C-alpha cells in the first residue's frame, strides 16, 4: 500500500510518499516535495492545486492520503487556505484520513521508525508529512493483525 502523508501549512501542502510492501517501508522518489496555492481567493488557483495533486497521486499510484488534522478554532487553528486545500485533496477520489497530532505522537511512541530521519532521502521540512504517513501505515498494519 502506498500512502501520501500531507502537512498543510498556510498555502502549502508538504508531502511525503511512503509505501509498505513485503514487510518493509520504502520512500519512493517523487518529483514534488510540496504543492502551493498562489491565491486561495481564486477559483482557478484551487482548481490548479486540485489538478496538480490528483495528477501526482495518479502518477505515483497512491492508495490513501493521510493529513495532519488542524484545529478549527482557537490560537492553533489552521488557515482558511489550508482548509480549502484539504477539501480539494478530499475531492481527488482517494480515501483521505485525518490524523490528530496527539494520535501521531502516541503511534510514534508505540512504534518508532527503525531508521533515523536524517538517514532518509527527505528534507527536514518533510518530517511531519513522513510521520503522518508512517503512523497511518502502522495503524493499517496493526489493525489487520488484530
CSV table of N, CA and C in Angstrom, one decimal:
chain,number,residue,atom,x,y,z
A,1,UNK,N,0.8,-1.2,0.0
A,1,UNK,CA,0.0,0.0,0.0
A,1,UNK,C,0.9,1.2,0.0
A,2,UNK,N,0.5,2.2,-0.8
A,2,UNK,CA,1.3,3.5,-0.9
A,2,UNK,C,0.4,4.6,-0.3
A,3,UNK,N,1.0,5.3,0.6
A,3,UNK,CA,0.3,6.4,1.3
A,3,UNK,C,1.0,7.7,1.1
A,4,UNK,N,0.3,8.8,0.9
A,4,UNK,CA,0.9,10.1,0.8
A,4,UNK,C,0.5,10.8,2.1
A,5,UNK,N,1.6,11.2,2.9
A,5,UNK,CA,1.4,12.0,4.1
A,5,UNK,C,1.4,13.5,3.7
A,6,UNK,N,0.5,14.2,4.3
A,6,UNK,CA,0.4,15.6,4.0
A,6,UNK,C,0.3,16.5,5.2
A,7,UNK,N,1.1,17.5,5.2
A,7,UNK,CA,1.1,18.6,6.2
A,7,UNK,C,0.7,19.8,5.5
A,8,UNK,N,-0.4,20.4,6.0
A,8,UNK,CA,-0.9,21.7,5.3
A,8,UNK,C,-0.5,22.9,6.2
A,9,UNK,N,0.3,23.8,5.6
A,9,UNK,CA,0.8,24.9,6.3
A,9,UNK,C,0.5,26.2,5.5
A,10,UNK,N,-0.4,27.0,5.9
A,10,UNK,CA,-0.7,28.2,5.1
A,10,UNK,C,-1.2,27.8,3.7
A,11,UNK,N,-0.5,28.2,2.7
A,11,UNK,CA,-0.9,27.9,1.3
A,11,UNK,C,0.0,26.8,0.7
A,12,UNK,N,0.5,26.0,1.6
A,12,UNK,CA,1.5,24.9,1.1
A,12,UNK,C,1.1,23.6,1.6
A,13,UNK,N,1.1,22.6,0.7
A,13,UNK,CA,0.9,21.2,1.1
A,13,UNK,C,2.2,20.5,1.0
A,14,UNK,N,2.8,20.1,2.1
A,14,UNK,CA,4.1,19.4,2.2
A,14,UNK,C,3.7,17.9,2.1
A,15,UNK,N,4.4,17.2,1.2
A,15,UNK,CA,4.0,15.8,1.0
A,15,UNK,C,5.2,14.9,1.2
A,16,UNK,N,4.9,13.6,1.5
A,16,UNK,CA,5.9,12.5,1.6
A,16,UNK,C,5.2,11.2,1.2
A,17,UNK,N,5.7,10.5,0.2
A,17,UNK,CA,5.2,9.2,-0.2
A,17,UNK,C,5.8,8.1,0.7
A,18,UNK,N,5.1,7.2,1.1
A,18,UNK,CA,5.6,6.0,1.9
A,18,UNK,C,4.8,4.8,1.4
A,19,UNK,N,5.6,3.8,1.1
A,19,UNK,CA,4.9,2.5,0.7
A,19,UNK,C,5.4,1.4,1.7
A,20,UNK,N,4.5,0.4,1.8
A,20,UNK,CA,4.8,-0.7,2.7
A,20,UNK,C,4.5,-2.0,1.8
A,21,UNK,N,5.6,-2.7,1.5
A,21,UNK,CA,5.5,-3.9,0.7
A,21,UNK,C,6.5,-4.9,1.2
A,22,UNK,N,6.0,-6.1,1.3
A,22,UNK,CA,6.9,-7.2,1.8
A,22,UNK,C,7.6,-6.9,3.1
A,23,UNK,N,6.8,-6.4,4.1
A,23,UNK,CA,7.3,-6.2,5.4
A,23,UNK,C,8.3,-5.1,5.5
A,24,UNK,N,8.5,-4.3,4.5
A,24,UNK,CA,9.4,-3.1,4.6
A,24,UNK,C,8.8,-1.8,4.1
A,25,UNK,N,9.2,-0.8,4.7
A,25,UNK,CA,8.8,0.6,4.3
A,25,UNK,C,9.8,1.1,3.3
A,26,UNK,N,9.2,1.8,2.3
A,26,UNK,CA,10.1,2.4,1.3
A,26,UNK,C,9.6,3.8,1.0
A,27,UNK,N,10.5,4.7,0.7
A,27,UNK,CA,10.2,6.1,0.3
A,27,UNK,C,10.5,6.2,-1.1
A,28,UNK,N,9.4,6.1,-2.0
A,28,UNK,CA,9.6,6.3,-3.4
A,28,UNK,C,10.1,7.7,-3.8
A,29,UNK,N,10.8,7.8,-4.9
A,29,UNK,CA,11.2,9.1,-5.4
A,29,UNK,C,9.9,9.8,-5.8
A,30,UNK,N,9.9,11.1,-5.6
A,30,UNK,CA,8.7,11.9,-6.0
A,30,UNK,C,9.2,13.2,-6.6
A,31,UNK,N,8.6,13.6,-7.7
A,31,UNK,CA,9.0,14.8,-8.4
A,31,UNK,C,8.7,16.1,-7.6
A,32,UNK,N,7.9,16.0,-6.6
A,32,UNK,CA,7.5,17.2,-5.9
A,32,UNK,C,7.5,16.9,-4.4
A,33,UNK,N,8.0,17.9,-3.6
A,33,UNK,CA,8.0,17.7,-2.2
A,33,UNK,C,6.9,18.6,-1.5
A,34,UNK,N,6.4,19.5,-2.3
A,34,UNK,CA,5.3,20.3,-1.8
A,34,UNK,C,4.6,21.0,-3.0
A,35,UNK,N,3.3,21.3,-2.7
A,35,UNK,CA,2.5,22.0,-3.7
A,35,UNK,C,1.9,23.2,-3.0
A,36,UNK,N,1.8,24.3,-3.8
A,36,UNK,CA,1.4,25.5,-3.2
A,36,UNK,C,0.2,26.1,-4.0
A,37,UNK,N,-0.6,26.9,-3.3
A,37,UNK,CA,-1.7,27.7,-3.9
A,37,UNK,C,-1.2,29.2,-3.9
A,38,UNK,N,-1.2,29.8,-5.0
A,38,UNK,CA,-0.8,31.1,-5.2
A,38,UNK,C,-1.8,32.1,-4.6
A,39,UNK,N,-3.0,31.9,-4.9
A,39,UNK,CA,-4.1,32.9,-4.5
A,39,UNK,C,-5.3,32.1,-4.1
A,40,UNK,N,-5.6,31.8,-2.8
A,40,UNK,CA,-6.7,31.0,-2.4
A,40,UNK,C,-8.0,31.6,-2.7
A,41,UNK,N,-8.1,32.9,-3.0
A,41,UNK,CA,-9.4,33.5,-3.3
A,41,UNK,C,-9.8,33.2,-4.7
A,42,UNK,N,-8.9,32.7,-5.5
A,42,UNK,CA,-9.1,32.5,-6.9
A,42,UNK,C,-9.6,31.0,-7.1
A,43,UNK,N,-10.7,30.9,-7.8
A,43,UNK,CA,-11.2,29.6,-8.1
A,43,UNK,C,-10.2,28.8,-9.0
A,44,UNK,N,-9.6,29.5,-9.9
A,44,UNK,CA,-8.6,28.9,-10.8
A,44,UNK,C,-7.5,28.3,-10.1
A,45,UNK,N,-7.0,29.0,-9.0
A,45,UNK,CA,-5.8,28.5,-8.2
A,45,UNK,C,-6.2,27.2,-7.5
A,46,UNK,N,-7.4,27.2,-7.0
A,46,UNK,CA,-7.9,26.0,-6.3
A,46,UNK,C,-8.0,24.8,-7.3
A,47,UNK,N,-8.5,25.1,-8.5
A,47,UNK,CA,-8.6,24.0,-9.5
A,47,UNK,C,-7.2,23.6,-9.9
A,48,UNK,N,-6.3,24.5,-10.1
A,48,UNK,CA,-4.9,24.1,-10.4
A,48,UNK,C,-4.3,23.2,-9.4
A,49,UNK,N,-4.5,23.6,-8.1
A,49,UNK,CA,-4.0,22.8,-7.0
A,49,UNK,C,-4.6,21.4,-7.0
A,50,UNK,N,-5.9,21.3,-7.2
A,50,UNK,CA,-6.6,20.1,-7.2
A,50,UNK,C,-6.1,19.2,-8.4
A,51,UNK,N,-5.9,19.8,-9.5
A,51,UNK,CA,-5.4,19.0,-10.7
A,51,UNK,C,-4.0,18.5,-10.4
A,52,UNK,N,-3.1,19.4,-9.9
A,52,UNK,CA,-1.7,19.0,-9.7
A,52,UNK,C,-1.7,17.9,-8.6
A,53,UNK,N,-2.4,18.0,-7.6
A,53,UNK,CA,-2.4,17.0,-6.5
A,53,UNK,C,-3.0,15.6,-7.1
A,54,UNK,N,-4.1,15.7,-7.8
A,54,UNK,CA,-4.7,14.5,-8.3
A,54,UNK,C,-3.7,13.8,-9.3
A,55,UNK,N,-3.1,14.6,-10.1
A,55,UNK,CA,-2.1,14.0,-11.1
A,55,UNK,C,-1.0,13.4,-10.4
A,56,UNK,N,-0.5,14.0,-9.4
A,56,UNK,CA,0.7,13.4,-8.6
A,56,UNK,C,0.3,12.1,-8.0
A,57,UNK,N,-0.9,12.0,-7.4
A,57,UNK,CA,-1.4,10.8,-6.8
A,57,UNK,C,-1.6,9.7,-7.8
A,58,UNK,N,-2.1,10.1,-9.0
A,58,UNK,CA,-2.3,9.1,-10.1
A,58,UNK,C,-1.0,8.6,-10.6
A,59,UNK,N,-0.1,9.5,-10.9
A,59,UNK,CA,1.2,9.1,-11.4
A,59,UNK,C,2.0,8.2,-10.5
A,60,UNK,N,1.9,8.4,-9.2
A,60,UNK,CA,2.7,7.6,-8.3
A,60,UNK,C,1.8,6.5,-7.7
A,61,UNK,N,0.6,6.2,-8.2
A,61,UNK,CA,-0.2,5.1,-7.8
A,61,UNK,C,-0.4,5.1,-6.3
A,62,UNK,N,-0.8,6.2,-5.7
A,62,UNK,CA,-1.1,6.4,-4.3
A,62,UNK,C,-2.4,5.8,-4.0
A,63,UNK,N,-2.5,5.0,-2.9
A,63,UNK,CA,-3.8,4.3,-2.5
A,63,UNK,C,-4.6,5.1,-1.5
A,64,UNK,N,-3.9,5.8,-0.6
A,64,UNK,CA,-4.5,6.5,0.5
A,64,UNK,C,-3.8,7.8,0.8
A,65,UNK,N,-4.5,8.8,1.4
A,65,UNK,CA,-3.9,10.0,1.8
A,65,UNK,C,-4.1,10.2,3.3
A,66,UNK,N,-3.1,10.6,4.0
A,66,UNK,CA,-3.2,10.9,5.4
A,66,UNK,C,-2.8,12.3,5.7
A,67,UNK,N,-3.6,13.1,6.3
A,67,UNK,CA,-3.4,14.5,6.5
A,67,UNK,C,-3.3,14.8,8.0
A,68,UNK,N,-2.4,15.6,8.4
A,68,UNK,CA,-2.3,16.0,9.8
A,68,UNK,C,-3.5,16.9,10.1
A,69,UNK,N,-4.3,16.6,11.0
A,69,UNK,CA,-5.5,17.3,11.4
A,69,UNK,C,-5.2,18.7,12.0
A,70,UNK,N,-5.9,19.7,11.7
A,70,UNK,CA,-5.7,21.0,12.2
A,70,UNK,C,-6.9,21.5,13.1
A,71,UNK,N,-6.6,22.3,14.1
A,71,UNK,CA,-7.7,22.8,14.9
A,71,UNK,C,-8.5,23.8,14.0
A,72,UNK,N,-9.8,23.8,14.3
A,72,UNK,CA,-10.7,24.7,13.5
A,72,UNK,C,-10.9,26.0,14.2
A,73,UNK,N,-10.7,26.0,15.5
A,73,UNK,CA,-10.8,27.3,16.3
A,73,UNK,C,-9.7,27.5,17.2
A,74,UNK,N,-9.5,28.7,17.7
A,74,UNK,CA,-8.5,29.0,18.7
A,74,UNK,C,-7.2,29.4,18.1
A,75,UNK,N,-6.2,29.6,19.0
A,75,UNK,CA,-4.9,30.1,18.6
A,75,UNK,C,-4.2,29.2,17.6
A,76,UNK,N,-4.4,27.9,17.7
A,76,UNK,CA,-3.6,27.0,16.8
A,76,UNK,C,-4.5,26.5,15.6
A,77,UNK,N,-5.5,27.3,15.3
A,77,UNK,CA,-6.4,27.0,14.2
A,77,UNK,C,-5.7,27.0,12.9
A,78,UNK,N,-6.0,26.2,12.0
A,78,UNK,CA,-5.5,26.2,10.6
A,78,UNK,C,-6.0,27.4,9.8
A,79,UNK,N,-5.3,27.8,8.8
A,79,UNK,CA,-5.8,28.9,8.0
A,79,UNK,C,-6.9,28.5,7.1
A,80,UNK,N,-7.7,29.5,6.6
A,80,UNK,CA,-8.8,29.2,5.7
A,80,UNK,C,-8.2,28.5,4.4
A,81,UNK,N,-7.1,28.9,4.0
A,81,UNK,CA,-6.4,28.4,2.8
A,81,UNK,C,-6.2,26.9,3.0
A,82,UNK,N,-5.7,26.5,4.1
A,82,UNK,CA,-5.3,25.1,4.4
A,82,UNK,C,-6.6,24.3,4.4
A,83,UNK,N,-7.7,24.8,4.8
A,83,UNK,CA,-9.0,24.0,4.8
A,83,UNK,C,-9.5,23.9,3.3
A,84,UNK,N,-9.3,24.9,2.5
A,84,UNK,CA,-9.6,24.8,1.1
A,84,UNK,C,-8.8,23.7,0.4
A,85,UNK,N,-7.5,23.7,0.8
A,85,UNK,CA,-6.6,22.7,0.2
A,85,UNK,C,-7.0,21.3,0.6
A,86,UNK,N,-7.4,21.2,1.9
A,86,UNK,CA,-7.9,19.9,2.4
A,86,UNK,C,-9.1,19.4,1.6
A,87,UNK,N,-10.1,20.3,1.4
A,87,UNK,CA,-11.3,20.0,0.6
A,87,UNK,C,-10.9,19.6,-0.8
A,88,UNK,N,-9.9,20.3,-1.4
A,88,UNK,CA,-9.5,19.9,-2.8
A,88,UNK,C,-8.9,18.5,-2.8
A,89,UNK,N,-8.1,18.2,-1.8
A,89,UNK,CA,-7.5,16.9,-1.7
A,89,UNK,C,-8.6,15.8,-1.5
A,90,UNK,N,-9.6,16.1,-0.6
A,90,UNK,CA,-10.6,15.1,-0.4
A,90,UNK,C,-11.5,14.8,-1.6
A,91,UNK,N,-11.5,15.8,-2.6
A,91,UNK,CA,-12.2,15.6,-3.8
A,91,UNK,C,-11.4,14.8,-4.9
A,92,UNK,N,-10.2,14.4,-4.6
A,92,UNK,CA,-9.4,13.7,-5.6
A,92,UNK,C,-9.8,12.2,-5.9
A,93,UNK,N,-10.7,11.7,-5.1
A,93,UNK,CA,-11.2,10.3,-5.4
A,93,UNK,C,-10.5,9.3,-4.6
A,94,UNK,N,-9.6,9.7,-3.7
A,94,UNK,CA,-8.9,8.7,-2.9
A,94,UNK,C,-9.4,8.8,-1.5
A,95,UNK,N,-9.3,7.7,-0.7
A,95,UNK,CA,-9.6,7.7,0.7
A,95,UNK,C,-8.7,8.7,1.4
A,96,UNK,N,-9.2,9.6,2.2
A,96,UNK,CA,-8.4,10.6,2.9
A,96,UNK,C,-8.7,10.4,4.4
A,97,UNK,N,-7.6,10.4,5.2
A,97,UNK,CA,-7.7,10.2,6.6
A,97,UNK,C,-7.1,11.3,7.3
A,98,UNK,N,-7.8,11.9,8.3
A,98,UNK,CA,-7.3,13.0,9.1
A,98,UNK,C,-6.8,12.4,10.4
A,99,UNK,N,-5.5,12.7,10.8
A,99,UNK,CA,-5.0,12.1,12.0
A,99,UNK,C,-4.5,13.2,12.9
A,100,UNK,N,-4.9,13.2,14.1
A,100,UNK,CA,-4.6,14.3,15.0
A,100,UNK,C,-3.1,14.2,15.5
A,101,UNK,N,-2.5,15.3,15.8
A,101,UNK,CA,-1.1,15.3,16.2
A,101,UNK,C,-0.9,14.5,17.5
A,102,UNK,N,-1.9,14.4,18.4
A,102,UNK,CA,-1.9,13.6,19.6
A,102,UNK,C,-1.8,12.1,19.2
A,103,UNK,N,-2.6,11.6,18.2
A,103,UNK,CA,-2.5,10.2,17.8
A,103,UNK,C,-1.2,9.9,17.1
A,104,UNK,N,-0.6,10.9,16.4
A,104,UNK,CA,0.7,10.7,15.7
A,104,UNK,C,1.7,10.5,16.8
A,105,UNK,N,1.8,11.3,17.8
A,105,UNK,CA,2.8,11.2,18.9
A,105,UNK,C,2.6,9.8,19.6
A,106,UNK,N,1.4,9.4,19.9
A,106,UNK,CA,1.1,8.1,20.5
A,106,UNK,C,1.7,7.0,19.7
A,107,UNK,N,1.3,7.0,18.4
A,107,UNK,CA,1.8,6.0,17.5
A,107,UNK,C,3.3,5.9,17.4
A,108,UNK,N,3.9,7.1,17.3
A,108,UNK,CA,5.4,7.1,17.2
A,108,UNK,C,6.0,6.6,18.5
A,109,UNK,N,5.4,6.8,19.6
A,109,UNK,CA,5.9,6.3,20.9
A,109,UNK,C,5.8,4.8,20.9
A,110,UNK,N,4.7,4.3,20.4
A,110,UNK,CA,4.5,2.8,20.4
A,110,UNK,C,5.3,2.1,19.4
A,111,UNK,N,5.5,2.7,18.2
A,111,UNK,CA,6.2,2.1,17.1
A,111,UNK,C,7.1,3.1,16.4
A,112,UNK,N,8.2,3.4,17.1
A,112,UNK,CA,9.1,4.4,16.5
A,112,UNK,C,9.7,3.8,15.2
A,113,UNK,N,10.0,4.7,14.2
A,113,UNK,CA,10.6,4.2,13.0
A,113,UNK,C,12.0,3.6,13.3
A,114,UNK,N,12.3,2.6,12.6
A,114,UNK,CA,13.6,1.9,12.8
A,114,UNK,C,14.8,2.5,12.1
A,115,UNK,N,14.6,3.7,11.6
A,115,UNK,CA,15.6,4.4,10.9
A,115,UNK,C,15.6,5.8,11.4
A,116,UNK,N,16.8,6.4,11.4
A,116,UNK,CA,17.0,7.8,11.8
A,116,UNK,C,16.5,8.7,10.6
A,117,UNK,N,15.7,9.7,10.9
A,117,UNK,CA,15.1,10.6,9.9
A,117,UNK,C,16.2,11.2,9.0
A,118,UNK,N,17.4,11.5,9.5
A,118,UNK,CA,18.4,12.1,8.7
A,118,UNK,C,19.0,11.1,7.7
A,119,UNK,N,18.8,9.8,7.9
A,119,UNK,CA,19.3,8.8,7.0
A,119,UNK,C,18.4,8.6,5.8
A,120,UNK,N,17.2,9.2,5.8
A,120,UNK,CA,16.2,9.1,4.7
A,120,UNK,C,16.5,10.2,3.7
A,121,UNK,N,16.1,10.0,2.5
A,121,UNK,CA,16.3,11.0,1.4
A,121,UNK,C,15.2,12.0,1.4
A,122,UNK,N,15.0,12.6,2.6
A,122,UNK,CA,13.9,13.6,2.7
A,122,UNK,C,14.5,14.9,3.2
A,123,UNK,N,13.8,16.0,3.0
A,123,UNK,CA,14.2,17.3,3.5
A,123,UNK,C,13.6,17.4,4.9
A,124,UNK,N,14.3,18.2,5.8
A,124,UNK,CA,13.8,18.4,7.1
A,124,UNK,C,12.4,18.8,7.2
A,125,UNK,N,11.9,19.7,6.3
A,125,UNK,CA,10.6,20.2,6.4
A,125,UNK,C,9.5,19.1,6.1
A,126,UNK,N,9.9,18.0,5.6
A,126,UNK,CA,9.0,16.9,5.3
A,126,UNK,C,8.8,15.9,6.4
A,127,UNK,N,9.4,16.2,7.5
A,127,UNK,CA,9.4,15.2,8.7
A,127,UNK,C,8.0,15.0,9.1
A,128,UNK,N,7.2,16.0,9.3
A,128,UNK,CA,5.8,15.8,9.8
A,128,UNK,C,4.9,15.0,8.8
A,129,UNK,N,5.1,15.3,7.5
A,129,UNK,CA,4.4,14.6,6.5
A,129,UNK,C,4.8,13.1,6.5
A,130,UNK,N,6.1,12.8,6.7
A,130,UNK,CA,6.6,11.4,6.8
A,130,UNK,C,5.9,10.8,8.0
A,131,UNK,N,5.9,11.5,9.1
A,131,UNK,CA,5.4,10.9,10.4
A,131,UNK,C,3.9,10.5,10.3
A,132,UNK,N,3.1,11.4,9.6
A,132,UNK,CA,1.7,11.1,9.5
A,132,UNK,C,1.5,9.9,8.5
A,133,UNK,N,2.3,9.8,7.5
A,133,UNK,CA,2.2,8.6,6.6
A,133,UNK,C,2.6,7.4,7.3
A,134,UNK,N,3.7,7.4,8.1
A,134,UNK,CA,4.2,6.3,8.8
A,134,UNK,C,3.2,5.8,9.8
A,135,UNK,N,2.6,6.8,10.6
A,135,UNK,CA,1.6,6.4,11.6
A,135,UNK,C,0.4,5.8,10.9
A,136,UNK,N,-0.1,6.3,9.8
A,136,UNK,CA,-1.2,5.7,9.2
A,136,UNK,C,-0.9,4.3,8.7
A,137,UNK,N,0.3,4.1,8.1
A,137,UNK,CA,0.7,2.8,7.6
A,137,UNK,C,0.7,1.8,8.8
A,138,UNK,N,1.3,2.2,10.0
A,138,UNK,CA,1.3,1.3,11.1
A,138,UNK,C,-0.1,1.0,11.6
A,139,UNK,N,-1.0,2.0,11.6
A,139,UNK,CA,-2.4,1.8,12.0
A,139,UNK,C,-3.0,0.7,11.2
A,140,UNK,N,-2.8,0.7,9.9
A,140,UNK,CA,-3.3,-0.3,9.0
A,140,UNK,C,-2.7,-1.6,9.2
A,141,UNK,N,-1.4,-1.7,9.4
A,141,UNK,CA,-0.7,-3.0,9.6
A,141,UNK,C,-1.2,-3.6,10.9
A,142,UNK,N,-1.3,-2.9,12.0
A,142,UNK,CA,-1.6,-3.5,13.3
A,142,UNK,C,-3.1,-3.7,13.4
A,143,UNK,N,-3.9,-3.0,12.6
A,143,UNK,CA,-5.4,-3.3,12.6
A,143,UNK,C,-5.7,-4.6,12.0
A,144,UNK,N,-4.9,-4.9,10.9
A,144,UNK,CA,-5.1,-6.2,10.1
A,144,UNK,C,-4.7,-7.4,11.0
A,145,UNK,N,-3.7,-7.2,11.9
A,145,UNK,CA,-3.2,-8.3,12.6
A,145,UNK,C,-4.0,-8.6,13.8
A,146,UNK,N,-4.9,-7.7,14.3
A,146,UNK,CA,-5.7,-7.9,15.5
A,146,UNK,C,-6.8,-9.0,15.2
